[in-house]
Short mmCIF file of C-alpha atoms and ligand atoms in Angstrom, two decimals:
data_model
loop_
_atom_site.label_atom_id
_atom_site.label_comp_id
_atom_site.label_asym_id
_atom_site.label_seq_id
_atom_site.Cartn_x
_atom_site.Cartn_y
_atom_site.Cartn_z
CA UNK A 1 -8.17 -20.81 9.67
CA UNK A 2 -5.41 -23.34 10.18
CA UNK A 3 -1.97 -21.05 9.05
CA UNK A 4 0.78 -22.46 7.51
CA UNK A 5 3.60 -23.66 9.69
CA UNK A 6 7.06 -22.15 8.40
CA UNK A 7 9.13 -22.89 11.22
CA UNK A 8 11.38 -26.18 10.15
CA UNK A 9 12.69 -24.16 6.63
CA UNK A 10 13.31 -20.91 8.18
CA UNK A 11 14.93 -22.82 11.22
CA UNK A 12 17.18 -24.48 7.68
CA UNK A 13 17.68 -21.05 6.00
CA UNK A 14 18.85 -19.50 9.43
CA UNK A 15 21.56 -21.78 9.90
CA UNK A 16 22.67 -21.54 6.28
CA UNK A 17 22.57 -18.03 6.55
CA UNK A 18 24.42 -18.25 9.52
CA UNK A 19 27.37 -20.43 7.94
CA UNK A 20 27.88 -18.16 5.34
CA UNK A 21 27.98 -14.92 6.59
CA UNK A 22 30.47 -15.53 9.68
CA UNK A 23 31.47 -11.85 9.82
CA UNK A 24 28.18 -10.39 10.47
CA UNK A 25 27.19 -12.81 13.09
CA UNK A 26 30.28 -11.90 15.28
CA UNK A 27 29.32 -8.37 14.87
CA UNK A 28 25.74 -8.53 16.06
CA UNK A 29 26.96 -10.34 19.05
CA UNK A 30 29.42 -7.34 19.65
CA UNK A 31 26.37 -4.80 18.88
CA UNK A 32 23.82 -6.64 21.21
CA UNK A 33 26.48 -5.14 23.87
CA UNK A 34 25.58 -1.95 23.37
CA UNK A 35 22.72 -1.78 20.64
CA UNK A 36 18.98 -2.97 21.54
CA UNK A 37 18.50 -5.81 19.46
CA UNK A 38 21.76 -4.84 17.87
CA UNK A 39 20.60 -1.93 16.17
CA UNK A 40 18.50 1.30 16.28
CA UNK A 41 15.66 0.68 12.93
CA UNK A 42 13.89 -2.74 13.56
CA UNK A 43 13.24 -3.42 9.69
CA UNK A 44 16.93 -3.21 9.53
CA UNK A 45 17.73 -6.20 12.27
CA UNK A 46 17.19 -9.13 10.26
CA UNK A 47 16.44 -12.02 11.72
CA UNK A 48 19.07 -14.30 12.99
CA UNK A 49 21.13 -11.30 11.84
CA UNK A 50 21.75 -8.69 9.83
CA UNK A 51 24.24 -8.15 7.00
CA UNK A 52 26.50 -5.57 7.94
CA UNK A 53 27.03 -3.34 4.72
CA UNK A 54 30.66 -2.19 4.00
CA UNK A 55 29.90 -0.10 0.84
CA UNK A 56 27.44 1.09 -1.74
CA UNK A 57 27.62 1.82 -5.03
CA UNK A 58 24.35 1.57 -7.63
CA UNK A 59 22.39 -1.38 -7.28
CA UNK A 60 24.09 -3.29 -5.06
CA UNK A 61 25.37 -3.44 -1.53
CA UNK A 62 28.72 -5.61 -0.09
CA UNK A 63 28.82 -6.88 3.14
CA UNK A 64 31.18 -7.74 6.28
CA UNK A 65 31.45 -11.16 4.81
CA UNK A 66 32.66 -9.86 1.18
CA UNK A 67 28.41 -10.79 -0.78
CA UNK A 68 27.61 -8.17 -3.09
CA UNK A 69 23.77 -8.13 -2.77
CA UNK A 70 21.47 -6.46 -4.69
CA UNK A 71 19.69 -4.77 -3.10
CA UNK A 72 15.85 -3.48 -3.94
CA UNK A 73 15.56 -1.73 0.39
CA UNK A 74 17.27 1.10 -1.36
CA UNK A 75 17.36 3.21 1.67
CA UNK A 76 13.91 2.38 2.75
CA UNK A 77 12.70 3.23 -0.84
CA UNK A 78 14.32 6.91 -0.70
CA UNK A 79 17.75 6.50 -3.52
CA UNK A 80 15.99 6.48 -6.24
CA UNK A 81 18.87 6.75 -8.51
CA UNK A 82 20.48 3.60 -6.40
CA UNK A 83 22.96 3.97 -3.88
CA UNK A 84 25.97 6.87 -3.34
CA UNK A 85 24.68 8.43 -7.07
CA UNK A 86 27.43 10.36 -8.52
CA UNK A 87 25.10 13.47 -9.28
CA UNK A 88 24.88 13.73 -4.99
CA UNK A 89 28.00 12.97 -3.99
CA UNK A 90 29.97 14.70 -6.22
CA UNK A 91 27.97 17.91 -5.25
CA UNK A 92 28.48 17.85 -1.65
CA UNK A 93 32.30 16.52 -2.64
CA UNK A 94 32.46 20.18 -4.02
CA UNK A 95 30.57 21.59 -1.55
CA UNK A 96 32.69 20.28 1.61
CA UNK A 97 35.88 21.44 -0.31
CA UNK A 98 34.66 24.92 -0.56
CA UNK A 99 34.06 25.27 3.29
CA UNK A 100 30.23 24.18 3.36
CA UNK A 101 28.24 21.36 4.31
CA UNK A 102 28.19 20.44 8.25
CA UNK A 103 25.60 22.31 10.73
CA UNK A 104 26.77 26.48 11.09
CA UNK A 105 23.43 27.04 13.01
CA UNK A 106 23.15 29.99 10.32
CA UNK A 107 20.88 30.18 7.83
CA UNK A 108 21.63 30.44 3.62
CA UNK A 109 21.05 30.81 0.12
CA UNK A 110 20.73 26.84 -0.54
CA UNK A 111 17.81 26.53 2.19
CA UNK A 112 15.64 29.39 0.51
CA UNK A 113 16.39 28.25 -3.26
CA UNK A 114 15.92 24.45 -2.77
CA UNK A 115 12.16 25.67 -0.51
CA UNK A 116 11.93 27.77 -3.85
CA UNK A 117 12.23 24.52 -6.22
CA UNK A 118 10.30 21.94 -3.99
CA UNK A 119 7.14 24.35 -3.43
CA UNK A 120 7.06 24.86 -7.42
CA UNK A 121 7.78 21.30 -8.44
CA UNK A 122 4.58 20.59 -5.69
CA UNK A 123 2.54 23.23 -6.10
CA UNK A 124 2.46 24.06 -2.13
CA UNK A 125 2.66 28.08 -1.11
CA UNK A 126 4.89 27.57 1.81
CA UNK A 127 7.34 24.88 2.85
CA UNK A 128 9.39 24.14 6.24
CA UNK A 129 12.10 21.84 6.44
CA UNK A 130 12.68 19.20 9.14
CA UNK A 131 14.76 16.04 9.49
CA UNK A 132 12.07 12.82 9.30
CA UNK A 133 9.00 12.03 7.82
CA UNK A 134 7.83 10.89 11.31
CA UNK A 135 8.07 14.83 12.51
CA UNK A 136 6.38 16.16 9.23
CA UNK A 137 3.06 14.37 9.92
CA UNK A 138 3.52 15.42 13.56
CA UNK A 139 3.67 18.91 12.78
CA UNK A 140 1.10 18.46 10.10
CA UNK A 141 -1.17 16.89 12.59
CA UNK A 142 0.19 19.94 15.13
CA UNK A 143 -1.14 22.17 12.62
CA UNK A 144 -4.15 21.34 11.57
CA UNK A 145 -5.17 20.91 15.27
CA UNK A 146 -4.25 24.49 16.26
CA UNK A 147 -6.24 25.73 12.93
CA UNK A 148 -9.54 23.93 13.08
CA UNK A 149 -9.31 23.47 17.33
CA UNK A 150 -10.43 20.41 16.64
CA UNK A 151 -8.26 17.32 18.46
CA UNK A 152 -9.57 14.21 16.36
CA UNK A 153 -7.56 12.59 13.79
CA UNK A 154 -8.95 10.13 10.66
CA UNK A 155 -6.41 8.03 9.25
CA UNK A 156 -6.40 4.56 7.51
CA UNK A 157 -5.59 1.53 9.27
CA UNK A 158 -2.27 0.05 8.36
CA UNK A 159 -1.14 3.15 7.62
CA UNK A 160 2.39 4.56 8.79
CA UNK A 161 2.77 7.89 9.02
CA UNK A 162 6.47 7.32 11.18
CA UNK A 163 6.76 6.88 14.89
CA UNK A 164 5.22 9.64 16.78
CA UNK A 165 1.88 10.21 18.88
CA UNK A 166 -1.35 10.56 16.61
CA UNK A 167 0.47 7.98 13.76
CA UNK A 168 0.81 4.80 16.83
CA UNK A 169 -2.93 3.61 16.23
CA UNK A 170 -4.30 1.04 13.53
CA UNK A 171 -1.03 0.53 12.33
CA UNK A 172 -0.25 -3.71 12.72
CA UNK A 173 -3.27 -6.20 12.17
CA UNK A 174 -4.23 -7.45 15.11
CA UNK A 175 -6.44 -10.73 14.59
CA UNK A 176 -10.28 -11.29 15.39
CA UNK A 177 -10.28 -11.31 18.92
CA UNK A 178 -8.34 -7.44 19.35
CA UNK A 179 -9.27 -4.71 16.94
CA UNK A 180 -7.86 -5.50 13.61
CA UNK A 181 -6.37 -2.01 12.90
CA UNK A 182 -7.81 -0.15 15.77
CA UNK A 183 -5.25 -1.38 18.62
CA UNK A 184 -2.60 1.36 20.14
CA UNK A 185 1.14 0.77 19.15
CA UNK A 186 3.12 1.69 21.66
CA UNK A 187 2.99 1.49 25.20
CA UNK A 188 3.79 4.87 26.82
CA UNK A 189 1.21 6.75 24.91
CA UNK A 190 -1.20 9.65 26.32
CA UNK A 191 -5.03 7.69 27.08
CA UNK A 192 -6.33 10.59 24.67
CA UNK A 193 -4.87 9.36 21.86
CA UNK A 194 -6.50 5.87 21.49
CA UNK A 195 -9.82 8.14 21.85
CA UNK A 196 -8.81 10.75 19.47
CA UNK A 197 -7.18 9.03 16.65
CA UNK A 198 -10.12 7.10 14.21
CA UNK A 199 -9.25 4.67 12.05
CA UNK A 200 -10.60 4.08 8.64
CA UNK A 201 -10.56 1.69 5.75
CA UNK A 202 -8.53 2.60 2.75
CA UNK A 203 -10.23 3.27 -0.56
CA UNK A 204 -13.80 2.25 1.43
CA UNK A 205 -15.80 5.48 0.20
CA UNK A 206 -19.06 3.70 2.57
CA UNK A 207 -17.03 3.70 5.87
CA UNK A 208 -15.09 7.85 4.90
CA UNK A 209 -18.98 8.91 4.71
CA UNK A 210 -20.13 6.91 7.48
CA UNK A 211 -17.00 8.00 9.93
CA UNK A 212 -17.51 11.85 8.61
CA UNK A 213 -21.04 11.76 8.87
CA UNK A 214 -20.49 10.57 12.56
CA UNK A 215 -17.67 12.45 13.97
CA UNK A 216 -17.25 14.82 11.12
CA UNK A 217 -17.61 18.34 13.00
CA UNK A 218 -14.85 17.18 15.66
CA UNK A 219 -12.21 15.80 13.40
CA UNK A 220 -9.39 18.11 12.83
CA UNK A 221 -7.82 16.48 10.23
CA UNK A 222 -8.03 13.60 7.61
CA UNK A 223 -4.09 12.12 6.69
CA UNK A 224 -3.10 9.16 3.91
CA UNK A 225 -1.37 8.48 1.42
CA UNK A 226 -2.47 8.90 -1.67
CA UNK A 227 -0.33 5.48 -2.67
CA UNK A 228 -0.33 3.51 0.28
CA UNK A 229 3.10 2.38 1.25
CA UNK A 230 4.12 0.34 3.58
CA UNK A 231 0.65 -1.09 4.10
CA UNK A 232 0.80 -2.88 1.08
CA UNK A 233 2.06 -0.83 -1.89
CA UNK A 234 -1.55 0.18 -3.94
CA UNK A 235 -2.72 3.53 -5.19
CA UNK A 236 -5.82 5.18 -3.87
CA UNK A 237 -8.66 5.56 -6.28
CA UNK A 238 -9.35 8.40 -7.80
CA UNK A 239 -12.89 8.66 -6.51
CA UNK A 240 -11.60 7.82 -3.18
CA UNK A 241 -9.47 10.46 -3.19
CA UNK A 242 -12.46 13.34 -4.66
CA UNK A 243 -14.66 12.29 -2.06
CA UNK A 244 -11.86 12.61 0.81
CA UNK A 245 -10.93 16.12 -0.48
CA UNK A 246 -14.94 16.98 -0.78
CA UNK A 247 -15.72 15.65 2.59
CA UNK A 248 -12.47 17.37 4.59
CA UNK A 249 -14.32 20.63 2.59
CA UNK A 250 -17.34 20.13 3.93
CA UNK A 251 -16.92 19.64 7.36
CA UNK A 252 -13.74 22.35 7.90
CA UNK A 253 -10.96 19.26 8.35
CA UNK A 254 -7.77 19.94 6.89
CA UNK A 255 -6.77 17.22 4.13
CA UNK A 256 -3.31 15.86 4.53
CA UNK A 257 -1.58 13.76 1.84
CA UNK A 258 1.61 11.90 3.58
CA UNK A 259 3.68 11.75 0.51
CA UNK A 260 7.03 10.76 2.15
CA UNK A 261 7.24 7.63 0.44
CA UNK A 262 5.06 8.70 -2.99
CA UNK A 263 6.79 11.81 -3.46
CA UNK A 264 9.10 12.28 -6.33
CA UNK A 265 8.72 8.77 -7.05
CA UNK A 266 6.11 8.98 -9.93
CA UNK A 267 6.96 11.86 -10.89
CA UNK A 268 9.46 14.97 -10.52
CA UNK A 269 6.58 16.44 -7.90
CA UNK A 270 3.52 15.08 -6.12
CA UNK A 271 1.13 12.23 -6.53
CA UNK A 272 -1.48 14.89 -5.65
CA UNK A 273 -1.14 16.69 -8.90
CA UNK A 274 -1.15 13.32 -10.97
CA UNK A 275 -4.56 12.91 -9.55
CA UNK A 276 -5.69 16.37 -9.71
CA UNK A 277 -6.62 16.41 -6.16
CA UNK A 278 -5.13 19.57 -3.97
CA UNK A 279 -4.35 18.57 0.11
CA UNK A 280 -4.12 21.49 2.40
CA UNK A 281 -0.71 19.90 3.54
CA UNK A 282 1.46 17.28 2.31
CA UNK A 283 4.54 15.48 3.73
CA UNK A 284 7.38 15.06 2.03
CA UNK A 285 10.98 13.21 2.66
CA UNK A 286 12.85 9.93 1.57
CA UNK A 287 13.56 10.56 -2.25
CA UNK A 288 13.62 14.34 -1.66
CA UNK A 289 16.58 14.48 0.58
CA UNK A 290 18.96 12.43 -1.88
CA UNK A 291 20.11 9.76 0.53
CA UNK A 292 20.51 12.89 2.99
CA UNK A 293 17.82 13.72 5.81
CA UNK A 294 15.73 15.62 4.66
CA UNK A 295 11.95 15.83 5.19
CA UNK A 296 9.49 18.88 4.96
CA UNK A 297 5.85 19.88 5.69
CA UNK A 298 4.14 21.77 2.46
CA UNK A 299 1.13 23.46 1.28
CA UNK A 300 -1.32 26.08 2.68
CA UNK A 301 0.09 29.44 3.27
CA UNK A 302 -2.55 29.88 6.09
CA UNK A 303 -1.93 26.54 7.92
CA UNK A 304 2.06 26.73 7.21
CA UNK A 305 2.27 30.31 8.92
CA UNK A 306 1.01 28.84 12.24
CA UNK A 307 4.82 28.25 12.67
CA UNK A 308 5.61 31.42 12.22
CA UNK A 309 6.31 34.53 14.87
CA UNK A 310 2.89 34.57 16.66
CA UNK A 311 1.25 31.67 15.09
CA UNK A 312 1.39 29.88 18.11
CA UNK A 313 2.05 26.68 16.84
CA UNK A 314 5.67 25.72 17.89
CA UNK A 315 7.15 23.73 14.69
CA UNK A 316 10.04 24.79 15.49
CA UNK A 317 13.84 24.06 16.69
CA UNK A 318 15.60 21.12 15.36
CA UNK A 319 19.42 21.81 15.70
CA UNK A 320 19.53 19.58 12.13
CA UNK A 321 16.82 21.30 10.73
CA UNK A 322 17.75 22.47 7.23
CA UNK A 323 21.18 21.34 7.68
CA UNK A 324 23.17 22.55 4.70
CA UNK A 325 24.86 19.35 3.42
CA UNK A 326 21.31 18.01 3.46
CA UNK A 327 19.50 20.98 1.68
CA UNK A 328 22.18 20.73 -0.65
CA UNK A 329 21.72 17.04 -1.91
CA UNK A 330 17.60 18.01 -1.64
CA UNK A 331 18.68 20.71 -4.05
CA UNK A 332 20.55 18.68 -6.25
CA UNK A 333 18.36 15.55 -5.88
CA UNK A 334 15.03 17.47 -6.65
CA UNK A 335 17.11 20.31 -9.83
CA UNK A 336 18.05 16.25 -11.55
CA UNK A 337 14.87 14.78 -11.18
CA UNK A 338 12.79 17.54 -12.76
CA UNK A 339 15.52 18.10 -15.87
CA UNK A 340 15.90 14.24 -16.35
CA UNK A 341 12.14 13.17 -15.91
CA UNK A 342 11.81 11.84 -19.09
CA UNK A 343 14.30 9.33 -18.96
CA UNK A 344 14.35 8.53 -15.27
CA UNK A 345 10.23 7.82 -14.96
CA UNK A 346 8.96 6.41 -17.65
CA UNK A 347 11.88 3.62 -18.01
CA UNK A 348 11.70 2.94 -13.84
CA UNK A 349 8.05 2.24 -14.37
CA UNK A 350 8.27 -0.22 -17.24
CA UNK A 351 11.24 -1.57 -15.07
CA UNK A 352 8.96 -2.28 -11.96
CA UNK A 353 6.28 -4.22 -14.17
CA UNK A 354 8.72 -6.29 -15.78
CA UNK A 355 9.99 -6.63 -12.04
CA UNK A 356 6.59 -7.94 -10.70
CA UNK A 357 5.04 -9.86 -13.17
CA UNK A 358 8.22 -11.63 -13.64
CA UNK A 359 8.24 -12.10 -9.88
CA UNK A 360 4.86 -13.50 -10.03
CA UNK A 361 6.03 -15.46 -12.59
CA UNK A 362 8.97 -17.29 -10.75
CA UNK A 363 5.96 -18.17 -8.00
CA UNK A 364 3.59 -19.31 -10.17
CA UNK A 365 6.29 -21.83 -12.21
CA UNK A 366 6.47 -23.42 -8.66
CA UNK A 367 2.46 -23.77 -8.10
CA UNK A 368 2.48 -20.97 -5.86
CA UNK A 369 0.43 -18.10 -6.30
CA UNK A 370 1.88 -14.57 -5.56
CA UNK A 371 0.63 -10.97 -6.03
CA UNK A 372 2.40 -8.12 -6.48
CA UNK A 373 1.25 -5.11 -5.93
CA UNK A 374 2.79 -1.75 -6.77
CA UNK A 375 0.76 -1.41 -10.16
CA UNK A 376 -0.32 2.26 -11.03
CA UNK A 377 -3.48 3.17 -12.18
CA UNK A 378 -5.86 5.70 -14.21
CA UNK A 379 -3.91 8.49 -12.49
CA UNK A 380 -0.57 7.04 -11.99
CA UNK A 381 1.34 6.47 -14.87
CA UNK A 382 3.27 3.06 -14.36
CA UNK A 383 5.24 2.54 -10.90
CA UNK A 384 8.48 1.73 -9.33
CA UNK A 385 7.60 -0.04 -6.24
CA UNK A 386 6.28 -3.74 -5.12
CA UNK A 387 5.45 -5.68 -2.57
CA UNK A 388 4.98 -9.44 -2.82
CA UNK A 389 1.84 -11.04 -1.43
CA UNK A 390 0.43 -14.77 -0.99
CA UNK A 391 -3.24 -14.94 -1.11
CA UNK A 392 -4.92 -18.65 0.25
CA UNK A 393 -7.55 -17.26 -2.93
CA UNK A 394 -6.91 -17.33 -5.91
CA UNK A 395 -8.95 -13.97 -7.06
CA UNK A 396 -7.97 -11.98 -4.03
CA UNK A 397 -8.52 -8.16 -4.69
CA UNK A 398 -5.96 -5.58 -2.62
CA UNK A 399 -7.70 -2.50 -2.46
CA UNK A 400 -6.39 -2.22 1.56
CA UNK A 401 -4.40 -3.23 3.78
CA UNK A 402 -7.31 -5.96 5.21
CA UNK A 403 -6.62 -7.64 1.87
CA UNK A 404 -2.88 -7.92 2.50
CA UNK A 405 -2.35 -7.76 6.33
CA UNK A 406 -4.61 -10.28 7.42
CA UNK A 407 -2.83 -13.73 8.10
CA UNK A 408 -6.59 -15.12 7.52
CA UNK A 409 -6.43 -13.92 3.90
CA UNK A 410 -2.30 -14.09 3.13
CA UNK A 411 0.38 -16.13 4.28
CA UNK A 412 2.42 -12.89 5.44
CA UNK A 413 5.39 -14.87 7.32
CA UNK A 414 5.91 -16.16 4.10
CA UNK A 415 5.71 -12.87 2.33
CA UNK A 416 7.77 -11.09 4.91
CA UNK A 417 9.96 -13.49 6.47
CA UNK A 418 10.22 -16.77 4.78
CA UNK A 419 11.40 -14.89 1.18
CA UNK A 420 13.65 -12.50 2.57
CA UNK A 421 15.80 -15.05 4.04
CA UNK A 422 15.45 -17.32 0.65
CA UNK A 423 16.20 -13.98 -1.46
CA UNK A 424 19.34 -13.13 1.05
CA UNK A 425 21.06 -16.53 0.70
CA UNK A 426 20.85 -15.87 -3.14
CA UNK A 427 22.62 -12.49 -2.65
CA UNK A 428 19.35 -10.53 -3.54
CA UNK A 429 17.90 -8.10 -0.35
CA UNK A 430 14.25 -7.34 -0.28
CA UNK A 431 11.59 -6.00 1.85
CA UNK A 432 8.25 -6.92 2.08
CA UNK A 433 9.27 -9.45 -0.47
CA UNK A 434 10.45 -7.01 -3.10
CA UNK A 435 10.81 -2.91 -2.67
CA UNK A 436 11.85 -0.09 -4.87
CA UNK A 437 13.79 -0.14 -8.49
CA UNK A 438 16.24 2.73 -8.89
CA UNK A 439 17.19 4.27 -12.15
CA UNK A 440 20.55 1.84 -12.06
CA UNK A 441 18.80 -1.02 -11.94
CA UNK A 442 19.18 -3.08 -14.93
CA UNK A 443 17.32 -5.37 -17.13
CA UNK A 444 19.96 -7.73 -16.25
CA UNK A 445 19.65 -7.41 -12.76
CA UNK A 446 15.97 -8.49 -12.97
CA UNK A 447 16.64 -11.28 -14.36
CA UNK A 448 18.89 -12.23 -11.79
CA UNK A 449 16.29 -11.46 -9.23
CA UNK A 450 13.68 -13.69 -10.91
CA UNK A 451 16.35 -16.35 -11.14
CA UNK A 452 16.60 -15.90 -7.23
CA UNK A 453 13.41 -15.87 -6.82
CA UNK A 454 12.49 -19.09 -8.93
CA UNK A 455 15.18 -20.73 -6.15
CA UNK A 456 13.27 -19.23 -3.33
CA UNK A 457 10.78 -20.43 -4.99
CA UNK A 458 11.51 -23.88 -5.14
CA UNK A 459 13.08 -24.35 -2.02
CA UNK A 460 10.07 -22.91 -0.24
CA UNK A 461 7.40 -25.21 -2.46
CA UNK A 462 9.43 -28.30 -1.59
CA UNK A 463 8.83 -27.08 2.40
CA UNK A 464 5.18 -27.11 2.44
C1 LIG B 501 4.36 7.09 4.42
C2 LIG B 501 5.38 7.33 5.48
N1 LIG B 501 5.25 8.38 6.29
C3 LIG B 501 6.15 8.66 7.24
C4 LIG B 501 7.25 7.85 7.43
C5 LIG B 501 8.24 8.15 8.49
O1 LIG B 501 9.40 8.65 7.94
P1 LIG B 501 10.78 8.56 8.73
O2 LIG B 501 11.14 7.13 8.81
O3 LIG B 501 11.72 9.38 7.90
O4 LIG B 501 10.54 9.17 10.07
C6 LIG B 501 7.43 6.75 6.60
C7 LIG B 501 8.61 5.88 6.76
O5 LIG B 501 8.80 4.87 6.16
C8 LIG B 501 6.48 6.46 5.61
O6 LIG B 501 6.60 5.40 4.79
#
């Protein structure tokens, strides 16, 4: 399969980029000093560049070089009401003026109300707190290892559960002649993990039986999402989901649901419940913490209490852990959501199918053919997020990542690359070709992205 060649217009949009943002280029050669690659997130180091954000307010972002961008990254899909929201900051405002909000290494009120309101709004028993959604699958994965003593671990390929051990296989597509999604991350890794961790197919109900049928009395634990994130933004059947939480039953694994980014994005609680589909443990962060870090590990009182005194299972420590300023904005964050979900949802879902279809659209006015994915489904009512994809065939289903990830299948440098660059040098930022809508996102500002896009558009047709 002969792939397209981008090279010659991203080499253009580079240098454009570079002329107009003159500010942000001097300071990534002052960060590459000190910073690897100028930075500590990769996503966030834009290529030549990135665009070095002074403030944020809403929808938008401003930069070094004075662009106000809107921006649809929102915080790696967590600020769900947009950027700095009023409700937050004026609590921990208040908060820092009474005394409280930075680390006492004491423990308070806030922590045991706001693990009061997140285990009702999810249905879990018990809940601890932690700082990323890479350490919540950890310790979920910790934990359901100790309880079955069981060390293998099912999870989909192209699935990211965050950067730690049992989460660095099957992640990046690696063409024909490696493994596709069965190739280890990271170098650095224990041997035992490449052996340990098994990698399955998303929403292929043949392969869960097969993998269960083979290995199911040595796998400890099964963990996905139940809306697959950043491997390509599409909601797990329903069926899918009935037969993972049958066949986990079955064969003693614990079910994990890795919520961090579906959480509290559908609706004021889990996706689990919209599906009516109970995990023994579910991960939770991003949108809970408010723009603040907060991430947690919920569900089973059994499997929870492992952490506790004499459960030998040592998810534990974390100086930030629980940090009050953070449980605080979780508090707040999670307290708004639930009392406004009737006018945040429903209008953020109608927002984000306006948002892809009309970002289909822009494509399609062009002769190119884009997908975006994001749609709900039977269980999900309407959704917020989308990703922008460019199948060679017309027709293309995305069921998994395989559909989306697979250069063979979709041009994904232009997806990923080629129309972030076009989108910045119209003053719109997106990931993965488009992101997450926020409750300040306007009507207006969608049509301003589809104007951008129907530029990017343009520019990139005339290129091929
Ligand atoms: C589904 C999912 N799980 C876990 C993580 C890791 O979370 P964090 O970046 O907070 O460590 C992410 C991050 O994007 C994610 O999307």
């Amino acid at each position: 399969m002969k792939h397209r060649d981008h090279s010659k217009l991203l080499a253009a949009l580079r240098q454009e980029y570079e002329r107009r943002s003159p500010r942000s280029a001097a300071l990534q050669a002052e960060a590459l000093r000190r910073l690897v690659d100028g930075g500590s997130h990769t996503l966030r180091l834009v290529q030549p560049f990135p665009p070095r954000i002074v403030r944020a307010e809403g929808a938008y972002v401003t930069d070094e070089d004075g662009h106000r961008i809107l921006d649809f990254w929102q915080g790696h899909y967590a600020n769900i009401l947009g950027h700095n929201p009023p409700a937050i900051t004026a609590a921990l405002r208040e908060g820092f003026a009474g005394g409280f909000g930075l680390q006492t290494g004491f423990t308070d009120r806030l922590q045991v109300e706001t693990a009061e309101l997140l285990c009702r709004l999810t249905g879990a028993e018990r809940v601890r707190f932690t700082t990323s959604g890479a350490l919540t699958t950890m310790y979920a994965v910790l934990l359901a290892r100790a309880f079955t003593g069981r060390d293998r671990i099912m999870k989909i390929g192209g699935g990211w559960h965050g950067a730690q051990p049992w989460g660095l296989k099957g992640v990046d597509f690696h063409g024909e002649n490696h493994s596709r999604f069965h190739h280890v991350e990271t170098k650095g890794l224990p041997g035992a993990i490449a052996r340990e961790v098994l990698v399955t197919r998303f929403n292929d109900a043949e392969m869960l039986e097969g993998l269960f049928r083979q290995h199911g009395d040595s796998v400890a634990c099964f963990i996905l999402e139940p809306f697959m994130g950043a491997g390509g933004f599409m909601p797990a059947e329903r069926e899918y989901l009935a037969l993972a939480r049958e066949l986990c039953t079955r064969h003693g694994a614990v079910l994990i649901f890795d919520e961090v980014i579906s959480g509290f994005r559908f609706h004021a609680g889990a996706v689990s419940q919209l599906y009516g589909v109970r995990p023994d443990l579910a991960t939770f962060a991003k949108a809970v913490g408010g723009g603040m870090p907060v991430a947690a590990v919920a569900g089973r009182a059994d499997l929870l209490q492992q952490a506790g005194r004499g459960g030998g299972v040592k998810f534990s420590g974390g100086t930030y852990s629980a940090h009050p300023a953070s449980m605080l904005a979780a508090k707040v964050m999670m307290s708004h959501l639930e009392a406004n979900a009737r006018e945040i949802y429903p209008p953020l879902a109608a927002l984000g199918e306006r948002c892809r279809r009309a970002v289909e659209a822009a494509f399609a006015a062009e002769g190119l053919h884009a997908v975006c994915t994001g749609n709900g489904n039977e269980a999900l009512p309407g959704s917020s997020l989308g990703m922008v994809h460019f199948p060679y065939r017309e027709g293309t289903r995305f069921r998994s990542p395989e559909d989306n990830r697979n250069p063979d299948v979709c041009d994904v440098v232009l997806g990923d690359t080629v129309v972030q660059l076009a989108l910045l040098l119209e003053d719109v930022f997106v990931v993965h070709g488009l992101g997450a809508l926020s409750t300040v996102h306007t009507e207006a500002d969608i049509d301003r992205l589809a104007e951008a896009y129907r530029r990017a558009a343009r520019r990139i047709k005339a290129s091929l």
